[in-house]
Coordinates of C-alpha atoms and ligand atoms in Angstrom, one line a residue:
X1284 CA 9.5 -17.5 -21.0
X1285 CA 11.0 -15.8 -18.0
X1286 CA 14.7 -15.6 -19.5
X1287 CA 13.9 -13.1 -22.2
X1288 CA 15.0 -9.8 -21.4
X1289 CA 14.1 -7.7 -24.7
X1290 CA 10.6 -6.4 -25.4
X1291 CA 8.3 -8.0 -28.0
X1292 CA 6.8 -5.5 -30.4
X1293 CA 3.6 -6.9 -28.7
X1294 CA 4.3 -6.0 -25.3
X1295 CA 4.6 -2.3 -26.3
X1296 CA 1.5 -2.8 -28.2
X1297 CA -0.2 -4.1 -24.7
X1298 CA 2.0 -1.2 -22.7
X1299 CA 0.2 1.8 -25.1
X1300 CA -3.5 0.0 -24.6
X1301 CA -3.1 -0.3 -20.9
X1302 CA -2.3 3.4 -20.7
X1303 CA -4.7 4.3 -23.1
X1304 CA -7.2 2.4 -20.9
X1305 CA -5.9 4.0 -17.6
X1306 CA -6.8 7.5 -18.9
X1307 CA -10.0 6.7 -20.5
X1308 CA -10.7 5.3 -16.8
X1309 CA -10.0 8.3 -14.7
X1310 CA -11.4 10.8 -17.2
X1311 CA -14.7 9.3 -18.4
X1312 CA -15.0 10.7 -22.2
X1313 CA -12.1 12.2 -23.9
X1314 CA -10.8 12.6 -27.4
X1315 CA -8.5 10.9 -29.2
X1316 CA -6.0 14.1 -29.0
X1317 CA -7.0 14.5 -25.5
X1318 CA -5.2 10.8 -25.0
X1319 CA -2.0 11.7 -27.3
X1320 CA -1.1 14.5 -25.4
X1321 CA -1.2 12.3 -22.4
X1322 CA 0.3 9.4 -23.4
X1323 CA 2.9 11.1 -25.4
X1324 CA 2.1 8.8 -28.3
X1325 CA 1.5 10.0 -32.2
X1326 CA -2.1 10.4 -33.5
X1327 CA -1.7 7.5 -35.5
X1328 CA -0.9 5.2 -32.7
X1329 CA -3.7 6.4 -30.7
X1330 CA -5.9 5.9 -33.6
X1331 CA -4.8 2.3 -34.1
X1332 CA -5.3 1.3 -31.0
X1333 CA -8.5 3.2 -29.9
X1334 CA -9.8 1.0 -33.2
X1335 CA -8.6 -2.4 -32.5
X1336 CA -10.6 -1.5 -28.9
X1337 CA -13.8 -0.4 -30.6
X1338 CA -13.6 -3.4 -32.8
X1339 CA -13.4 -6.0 -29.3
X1340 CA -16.1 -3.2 -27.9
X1341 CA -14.8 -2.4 -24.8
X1342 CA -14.4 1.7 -26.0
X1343 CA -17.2 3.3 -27.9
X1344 CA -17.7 6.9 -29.5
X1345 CA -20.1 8.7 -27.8
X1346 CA -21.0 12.3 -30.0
X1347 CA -18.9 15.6 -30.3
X1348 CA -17.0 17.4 -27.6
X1349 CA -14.4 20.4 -26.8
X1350 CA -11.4 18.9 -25.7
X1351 CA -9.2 20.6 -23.5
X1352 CA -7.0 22.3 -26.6
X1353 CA -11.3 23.9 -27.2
X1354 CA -11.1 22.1 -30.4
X1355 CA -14.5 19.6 -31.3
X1356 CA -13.8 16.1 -31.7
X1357 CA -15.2 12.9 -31.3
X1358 CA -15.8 11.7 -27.6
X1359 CA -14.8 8.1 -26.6
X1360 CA -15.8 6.4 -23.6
X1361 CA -15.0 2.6 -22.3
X1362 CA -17.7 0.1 -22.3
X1363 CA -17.4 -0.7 -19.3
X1364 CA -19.6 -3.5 -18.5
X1365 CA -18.9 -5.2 -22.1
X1366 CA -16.6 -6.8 -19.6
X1367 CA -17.3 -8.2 -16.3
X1368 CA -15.2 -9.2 -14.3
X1369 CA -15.4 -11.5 -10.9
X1370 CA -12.7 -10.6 -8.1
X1371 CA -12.2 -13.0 -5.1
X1372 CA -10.2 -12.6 -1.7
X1373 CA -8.9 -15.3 -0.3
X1374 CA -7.6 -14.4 3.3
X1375 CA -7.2 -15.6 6.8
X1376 CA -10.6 -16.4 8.2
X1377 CA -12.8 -14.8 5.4
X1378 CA -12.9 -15.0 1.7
X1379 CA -15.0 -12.5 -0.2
X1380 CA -16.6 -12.3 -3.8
X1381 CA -17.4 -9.7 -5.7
X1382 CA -18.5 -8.5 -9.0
X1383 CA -16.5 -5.5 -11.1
X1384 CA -16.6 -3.8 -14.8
X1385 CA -13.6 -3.2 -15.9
X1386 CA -13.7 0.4 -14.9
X1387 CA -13.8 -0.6 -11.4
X1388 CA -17.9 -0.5 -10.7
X1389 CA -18.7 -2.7 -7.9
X1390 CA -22.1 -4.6 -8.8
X1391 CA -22.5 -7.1 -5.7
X1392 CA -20.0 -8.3 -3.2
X1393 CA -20.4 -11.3 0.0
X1394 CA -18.1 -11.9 2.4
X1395 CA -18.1 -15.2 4.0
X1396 CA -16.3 -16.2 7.4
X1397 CA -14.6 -19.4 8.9
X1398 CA -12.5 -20.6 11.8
X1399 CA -8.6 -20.7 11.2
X1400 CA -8.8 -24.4 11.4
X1401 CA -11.5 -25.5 9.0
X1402 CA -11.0 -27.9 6.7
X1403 CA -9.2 -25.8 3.5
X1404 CA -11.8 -28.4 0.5
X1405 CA -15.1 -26.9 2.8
X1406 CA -13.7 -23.2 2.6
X1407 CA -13.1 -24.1 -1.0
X1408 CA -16.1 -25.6 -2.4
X1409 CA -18.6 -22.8 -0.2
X1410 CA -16.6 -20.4 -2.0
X1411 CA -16.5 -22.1 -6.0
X1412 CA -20.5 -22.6 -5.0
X1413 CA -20.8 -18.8 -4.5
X1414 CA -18.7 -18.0 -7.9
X1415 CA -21.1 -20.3 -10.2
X1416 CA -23.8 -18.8 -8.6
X1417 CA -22.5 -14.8 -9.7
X1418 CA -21.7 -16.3 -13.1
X1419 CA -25.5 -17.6 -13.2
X1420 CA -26.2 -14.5 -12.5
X1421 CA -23.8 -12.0 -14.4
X1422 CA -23.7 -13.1 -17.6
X1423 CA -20.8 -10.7 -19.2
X1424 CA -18.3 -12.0 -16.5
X1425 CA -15.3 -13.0 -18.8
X1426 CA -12.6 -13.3 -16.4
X1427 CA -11.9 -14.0 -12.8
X1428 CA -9.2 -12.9 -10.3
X1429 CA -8.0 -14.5 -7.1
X1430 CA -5.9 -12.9 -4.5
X1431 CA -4.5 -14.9 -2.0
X1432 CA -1.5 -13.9 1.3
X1433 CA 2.1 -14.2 0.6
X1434 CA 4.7 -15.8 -0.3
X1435 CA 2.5 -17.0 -3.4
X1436 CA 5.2 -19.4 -5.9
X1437 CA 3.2 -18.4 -9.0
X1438 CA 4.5 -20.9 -11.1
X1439 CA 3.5 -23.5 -8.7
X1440 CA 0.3 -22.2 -7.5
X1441 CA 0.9 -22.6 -4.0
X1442 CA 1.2 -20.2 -0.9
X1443 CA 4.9 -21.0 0.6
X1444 CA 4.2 -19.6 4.0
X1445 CA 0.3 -18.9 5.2
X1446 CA 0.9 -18.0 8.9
X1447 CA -1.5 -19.4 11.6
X1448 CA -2.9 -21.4 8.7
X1449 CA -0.1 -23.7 7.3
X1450 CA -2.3 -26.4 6.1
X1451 CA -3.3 -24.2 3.3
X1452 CA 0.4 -24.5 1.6
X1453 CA -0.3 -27.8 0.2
X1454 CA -3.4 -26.4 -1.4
X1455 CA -2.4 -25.8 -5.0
X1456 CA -4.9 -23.0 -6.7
X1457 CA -3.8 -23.6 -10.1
X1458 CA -5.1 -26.8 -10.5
X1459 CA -8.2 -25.9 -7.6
X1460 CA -9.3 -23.1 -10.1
X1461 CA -8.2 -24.0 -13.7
X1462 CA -11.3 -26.5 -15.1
X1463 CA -13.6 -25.2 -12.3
X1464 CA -15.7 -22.2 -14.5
X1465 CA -14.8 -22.2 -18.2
X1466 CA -13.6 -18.5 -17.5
X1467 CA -9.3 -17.8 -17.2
X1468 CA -8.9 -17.4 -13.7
X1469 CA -5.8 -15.2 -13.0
X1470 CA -4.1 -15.8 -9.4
X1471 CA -2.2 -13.1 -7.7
X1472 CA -0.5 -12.4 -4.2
X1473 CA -2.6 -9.7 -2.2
X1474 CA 0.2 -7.0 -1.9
X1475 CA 0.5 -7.3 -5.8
X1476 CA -3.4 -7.4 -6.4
X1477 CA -3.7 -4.1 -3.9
X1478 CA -1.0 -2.4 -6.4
X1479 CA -2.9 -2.9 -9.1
X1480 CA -6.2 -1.7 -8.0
X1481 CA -4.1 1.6 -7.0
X1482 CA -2.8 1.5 -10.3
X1483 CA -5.9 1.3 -12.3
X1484 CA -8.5 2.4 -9.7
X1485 CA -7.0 4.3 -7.5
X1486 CA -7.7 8.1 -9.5
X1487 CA -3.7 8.9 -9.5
X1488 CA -4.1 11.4 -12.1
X1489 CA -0.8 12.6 -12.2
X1490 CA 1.7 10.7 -13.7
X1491 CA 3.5 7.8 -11.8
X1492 CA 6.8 6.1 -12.7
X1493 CA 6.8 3.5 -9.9
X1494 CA 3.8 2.9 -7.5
X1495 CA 4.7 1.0 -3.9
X1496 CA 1.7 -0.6 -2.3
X1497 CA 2.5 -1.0 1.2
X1498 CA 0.2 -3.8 2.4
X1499 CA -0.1 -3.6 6.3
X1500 CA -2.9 -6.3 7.4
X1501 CA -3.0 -9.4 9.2
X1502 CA -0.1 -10.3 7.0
X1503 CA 2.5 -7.1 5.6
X1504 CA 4.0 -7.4 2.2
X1505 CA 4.7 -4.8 -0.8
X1506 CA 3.9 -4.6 -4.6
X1507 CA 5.6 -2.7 -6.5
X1508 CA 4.5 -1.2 -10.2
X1509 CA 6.7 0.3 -12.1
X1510 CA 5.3 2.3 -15.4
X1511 CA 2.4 0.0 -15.2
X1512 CA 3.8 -3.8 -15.1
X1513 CA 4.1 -5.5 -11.6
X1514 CA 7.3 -6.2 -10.6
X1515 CA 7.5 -9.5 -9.6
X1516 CA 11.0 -11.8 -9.4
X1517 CA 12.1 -14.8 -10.5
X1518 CA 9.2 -16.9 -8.6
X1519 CA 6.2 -13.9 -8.8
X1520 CA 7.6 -13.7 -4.0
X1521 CA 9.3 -10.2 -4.5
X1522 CA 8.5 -7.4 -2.3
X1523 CA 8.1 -9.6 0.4
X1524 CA 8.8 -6.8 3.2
X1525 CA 7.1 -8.2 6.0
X1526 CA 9.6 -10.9 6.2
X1527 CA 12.3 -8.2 5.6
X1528 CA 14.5 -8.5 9.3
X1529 CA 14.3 -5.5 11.2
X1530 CA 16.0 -7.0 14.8
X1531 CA 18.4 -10.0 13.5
X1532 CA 17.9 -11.2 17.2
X1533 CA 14.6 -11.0 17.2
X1534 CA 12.0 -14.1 17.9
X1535 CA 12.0 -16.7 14.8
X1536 CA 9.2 -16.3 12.4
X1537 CA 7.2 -19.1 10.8
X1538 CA 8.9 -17.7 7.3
X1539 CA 12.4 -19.5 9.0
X1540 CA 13.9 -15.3 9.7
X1541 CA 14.3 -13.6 13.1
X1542 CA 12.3 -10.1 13.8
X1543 CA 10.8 -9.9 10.8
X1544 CA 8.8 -6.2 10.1
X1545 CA 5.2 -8.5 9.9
X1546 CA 6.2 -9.5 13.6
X1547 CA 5.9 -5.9 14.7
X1548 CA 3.5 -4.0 12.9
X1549 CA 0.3 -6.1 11.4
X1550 CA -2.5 -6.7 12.7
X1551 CA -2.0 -9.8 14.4
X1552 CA 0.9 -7.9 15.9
X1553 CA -1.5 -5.6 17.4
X1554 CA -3.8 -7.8 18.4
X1555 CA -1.3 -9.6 20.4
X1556 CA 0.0 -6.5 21.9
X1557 CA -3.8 -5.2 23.2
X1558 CA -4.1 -8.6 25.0
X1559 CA -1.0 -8.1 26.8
X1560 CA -1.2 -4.3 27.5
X1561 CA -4.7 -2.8 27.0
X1562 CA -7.1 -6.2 27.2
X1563 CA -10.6 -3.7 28.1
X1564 CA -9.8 -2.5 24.7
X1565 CA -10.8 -6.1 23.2
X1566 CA -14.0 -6.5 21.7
X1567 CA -14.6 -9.6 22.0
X1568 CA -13.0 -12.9 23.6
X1569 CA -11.6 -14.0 20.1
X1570 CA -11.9 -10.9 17.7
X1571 CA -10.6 -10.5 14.2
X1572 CA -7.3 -9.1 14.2
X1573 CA -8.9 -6.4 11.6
X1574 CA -11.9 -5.6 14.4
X1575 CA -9.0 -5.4 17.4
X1576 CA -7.4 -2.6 15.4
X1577 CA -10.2 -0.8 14.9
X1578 CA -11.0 -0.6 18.6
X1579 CA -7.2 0.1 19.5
X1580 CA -8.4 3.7 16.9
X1581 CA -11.1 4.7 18.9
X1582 CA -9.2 4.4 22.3
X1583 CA -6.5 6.4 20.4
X1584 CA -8.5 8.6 19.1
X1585 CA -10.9 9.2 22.4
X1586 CA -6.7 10.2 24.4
X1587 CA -6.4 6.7 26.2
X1588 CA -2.6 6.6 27.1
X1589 CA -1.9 3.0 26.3
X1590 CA -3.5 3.3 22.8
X1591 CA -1.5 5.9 21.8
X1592 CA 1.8 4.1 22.3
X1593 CA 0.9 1.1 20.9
X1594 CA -0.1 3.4 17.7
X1595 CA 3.2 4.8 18.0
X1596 CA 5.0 1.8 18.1
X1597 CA 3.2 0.1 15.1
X1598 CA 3.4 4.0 13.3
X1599 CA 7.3 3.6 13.6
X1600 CA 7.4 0.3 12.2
X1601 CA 5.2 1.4 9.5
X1602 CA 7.9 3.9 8.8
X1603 CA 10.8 2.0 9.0
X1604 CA 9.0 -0.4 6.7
X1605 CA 8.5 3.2 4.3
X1606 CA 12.2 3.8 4.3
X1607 CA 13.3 -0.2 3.6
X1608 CA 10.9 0.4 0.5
X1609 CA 11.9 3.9 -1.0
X1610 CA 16.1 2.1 -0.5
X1611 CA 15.1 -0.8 -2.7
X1612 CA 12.4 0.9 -5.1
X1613 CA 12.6 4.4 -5.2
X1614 CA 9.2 5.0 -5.4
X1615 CA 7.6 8.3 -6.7
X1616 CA 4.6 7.2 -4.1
X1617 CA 3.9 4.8 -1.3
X1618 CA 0.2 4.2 -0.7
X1619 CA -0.2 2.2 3.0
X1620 CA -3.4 -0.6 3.0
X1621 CA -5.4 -3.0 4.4
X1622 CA -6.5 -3.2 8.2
X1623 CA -3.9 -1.2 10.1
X1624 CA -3.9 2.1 7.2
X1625 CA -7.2 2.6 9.5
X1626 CA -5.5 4.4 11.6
X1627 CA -5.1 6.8 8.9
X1628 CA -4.2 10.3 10.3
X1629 CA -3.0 8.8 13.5
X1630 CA -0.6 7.1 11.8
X1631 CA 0.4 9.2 8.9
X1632 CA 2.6 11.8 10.6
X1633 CA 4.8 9.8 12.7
X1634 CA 5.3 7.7 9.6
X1635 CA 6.3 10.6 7.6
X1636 CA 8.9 11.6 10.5
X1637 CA 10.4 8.4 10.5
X1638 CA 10.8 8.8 7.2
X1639 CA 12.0 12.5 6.7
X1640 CA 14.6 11.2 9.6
X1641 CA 16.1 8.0 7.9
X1642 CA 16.0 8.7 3.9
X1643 CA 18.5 10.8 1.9
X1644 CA 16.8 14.0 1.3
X1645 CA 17.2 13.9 -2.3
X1646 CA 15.0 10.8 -2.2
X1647 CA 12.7 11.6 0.6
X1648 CA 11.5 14.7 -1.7
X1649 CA 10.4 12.7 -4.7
X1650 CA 8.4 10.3 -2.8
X1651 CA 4.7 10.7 -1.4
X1652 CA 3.0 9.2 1.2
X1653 CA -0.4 8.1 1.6
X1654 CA -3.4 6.1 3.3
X1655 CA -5.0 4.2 0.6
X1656 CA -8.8 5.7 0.0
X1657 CA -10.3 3.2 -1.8
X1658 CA -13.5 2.6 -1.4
X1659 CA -13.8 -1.1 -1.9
X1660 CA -11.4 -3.2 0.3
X1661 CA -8.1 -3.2 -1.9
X1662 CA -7.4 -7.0 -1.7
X1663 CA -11.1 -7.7 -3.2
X1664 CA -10.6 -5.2 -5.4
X1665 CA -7.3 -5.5 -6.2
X1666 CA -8.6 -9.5 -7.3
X1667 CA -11.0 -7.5 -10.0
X1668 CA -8.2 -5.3 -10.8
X1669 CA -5.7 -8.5 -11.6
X1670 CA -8.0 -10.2 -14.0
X1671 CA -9.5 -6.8 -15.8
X1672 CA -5.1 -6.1 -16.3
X1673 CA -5.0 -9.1 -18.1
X1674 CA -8.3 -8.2 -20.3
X1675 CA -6.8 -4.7 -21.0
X1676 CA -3.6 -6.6 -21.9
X1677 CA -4.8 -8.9 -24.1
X1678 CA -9.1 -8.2 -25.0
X1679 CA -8.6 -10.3 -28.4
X1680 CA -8.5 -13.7 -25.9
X1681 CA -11.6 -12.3 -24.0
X1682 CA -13.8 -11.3 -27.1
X1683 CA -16.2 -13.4 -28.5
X1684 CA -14.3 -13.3 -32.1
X1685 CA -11.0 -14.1 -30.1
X1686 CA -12.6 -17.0 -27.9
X1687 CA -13.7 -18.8 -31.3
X1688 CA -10.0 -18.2 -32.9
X1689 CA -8.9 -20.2 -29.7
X1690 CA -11.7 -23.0 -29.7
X1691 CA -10.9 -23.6 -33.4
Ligands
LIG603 ZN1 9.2 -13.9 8.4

């Protein structure tokens, strides 16, 4: 129900688990004191719900060790690969598939690619084909995740606004996805999904109140997490920053707004601009957007002139984008993705200047910000990340004993 406003006593129960989970994640083995400290929760809730875990099997004791108070207790670890979990990334040319636990281990991933006009049914059957073959394959896989571009209408399943591609918005995933594999299959926008691998992959071990995931790509969006729940609006579109107007006179974007951020700063954005300015920089006749940045890098990197403005220009963006988000969010961190975060340290410092320039000091010193370092590509992972939430959430409906409870 989306009008209630107060908390259930089990969505704290949920809330505890998933940080619970998060810190048996990032530390490996601990103790059960290890966790109270950390979570700030008593003994005996810590005991309650590491039990209720053991019991579904996803954590199990592992012997004695010294904790970090030197005292000997009992070690727990998660099980990770009790639960598998299948991540899939639908974007823009390419879709990709890959195979997680739910501590984040990548097993197998394939990446398939297609024109921008195929026919949306082939793009979707090659890739259901190459999800019952994992499942033949990976028998523990107990949940799957989709992430898919922006605006995603949750409740209706459909994309509102798939730029270059708008045939796709009549596609409707819910119903594409929901009788297709006997497995829940959890749907998420890409921003959101690349929050969520952050939260729960990305080794943040010091404690964050609210996470933005600045998604800068072929597409440029936001999700924001704030003490571990995705914060989502009335119709799961929030965050939307790329269509956020930064030159109210600017050209119209296919979202219906003028000079809109995505317009100056993703990849497509990029690509358009090497064509026009720096076209021996393209390599090839018709390159991914993602491939076009990485070339525009090296020239940077290697002092060509041109390359270094246009990396200026797009760092700017990228900064005023930064100071939209910290206005509306307050973020204790901002963690820039996806194809253009390449740049990485050509990029970082001329964000951070726009930044230090435009924010109130007293916010501008709480927040930090970074170039994602995952490992996996965050979308794909963020896909494994949305569907292993859900199992954290709720590992009764996911169980063997819980799946029976609901058959019967
Ligand atoms: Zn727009």
């Amino acid at each position: 129900m989306t009008g209630a406003i107060g908390k259930n006593n089990s969505d704290l129960i949920e809330m505890n688990r998933s940080a619970v989970v998060k810190i048996l994640q990032q530390q490996e083995v601990c103790s059960r004191a290890d966790i109270a400290r950390q979570t700030g929760l008593s003994q005996a809730a810590i005991t309650k719900i590491v039990a209720s875990m053991m019991e579904m099997g996803t954590v199990v004791e592992v012997g004695i060790i010294t904790g970090s108070d030197n005292r000997r207790s009992i070690g727990l670890r998660l099980n990770a690969d009790k639960h598998q979990i299948i991540g899939v990334k639908f974007a823009r040319q390419m879709f990709a598939v890959g195979v997680f636990d739910i501590s984040g281990k990548i097993y197998t991933h394939t990446e398939t690619k297609y024109p921008l006009d195929e026919e949306p049914q082939k793009v979707l059957s090659a890739m259901k084909k190459q999800i019952h073959e994992m499942l033949n394959k990976y028998e523990n896989v107990v949940s799957i995740g989709l992430a898919v571009p922006g605006p995603y209408l949750r409740e209706e399943g459909r994309i509102a606004v798939v730029t270059q591609m708008s045939v796709w918005h009549t596609i409707n995933f819910i119903e594409e996805f929901k009788e297709e594999f006997h497995k829940p299959v959890f749907i998420e926008h890409d921003a959101n999904a690349g929050a969520l691998a952050e939260w729960l992959f990305g080794g943040h071990t010091q404690p964050l109140h609210t996470l933005a995931y600045f998604l800068v790509g072929d597409g440029v969006g936001a999700g924001i997490i704030e003490r571990g729940r995705l914060f989502l609006g009335v119709q799961g579109t929030a965050c939307e920053t790329g269509h956020i107007s930064i030159d109210v006179h600017g050209p119209r974007c296919e979202c219906g707004n003028y000079g809109c951020l995505e317009m100056y700063c993703s990849a497509s954005a990029i690509l358009k601009k090497i064509r026009e300015r720096l076209p021996e920089c393209l390599p090839s006749d018709n390159p991914k957007c993602s491939d076009a940045c990485l070339s525009l890098f090296e020239a940077a990197r290697g002092g060509n002139r041109i390359a270094l403005d246009i990396v200026r220009e797009t760092a700017e963006y990228i900064g005023y984008g930064c100071v939209t988000l910290i206005n509306a969010y307050n973020p204790d961190i901002i963690i820039i993705g996806d194809a253009v975060s390449k740049g990485g340290d050509l990029l970082l410092p001329i964000v951070q200047e726009v930044v230090r320039q435009r924010v109130i000091p007293e916010l501008h010193t709480k927040v930090r910000i970074q170039i994602s370092d995952l490992k996996v590509d965050p979308t794909l992972y963020g896909a494994a990340a949305t569907a292993t939430d859900k199992v954290l959430q709720l590992p009764s409906r996911f169980s063997e004993a819980g799946r029976k409870e609901q058959e019967n």
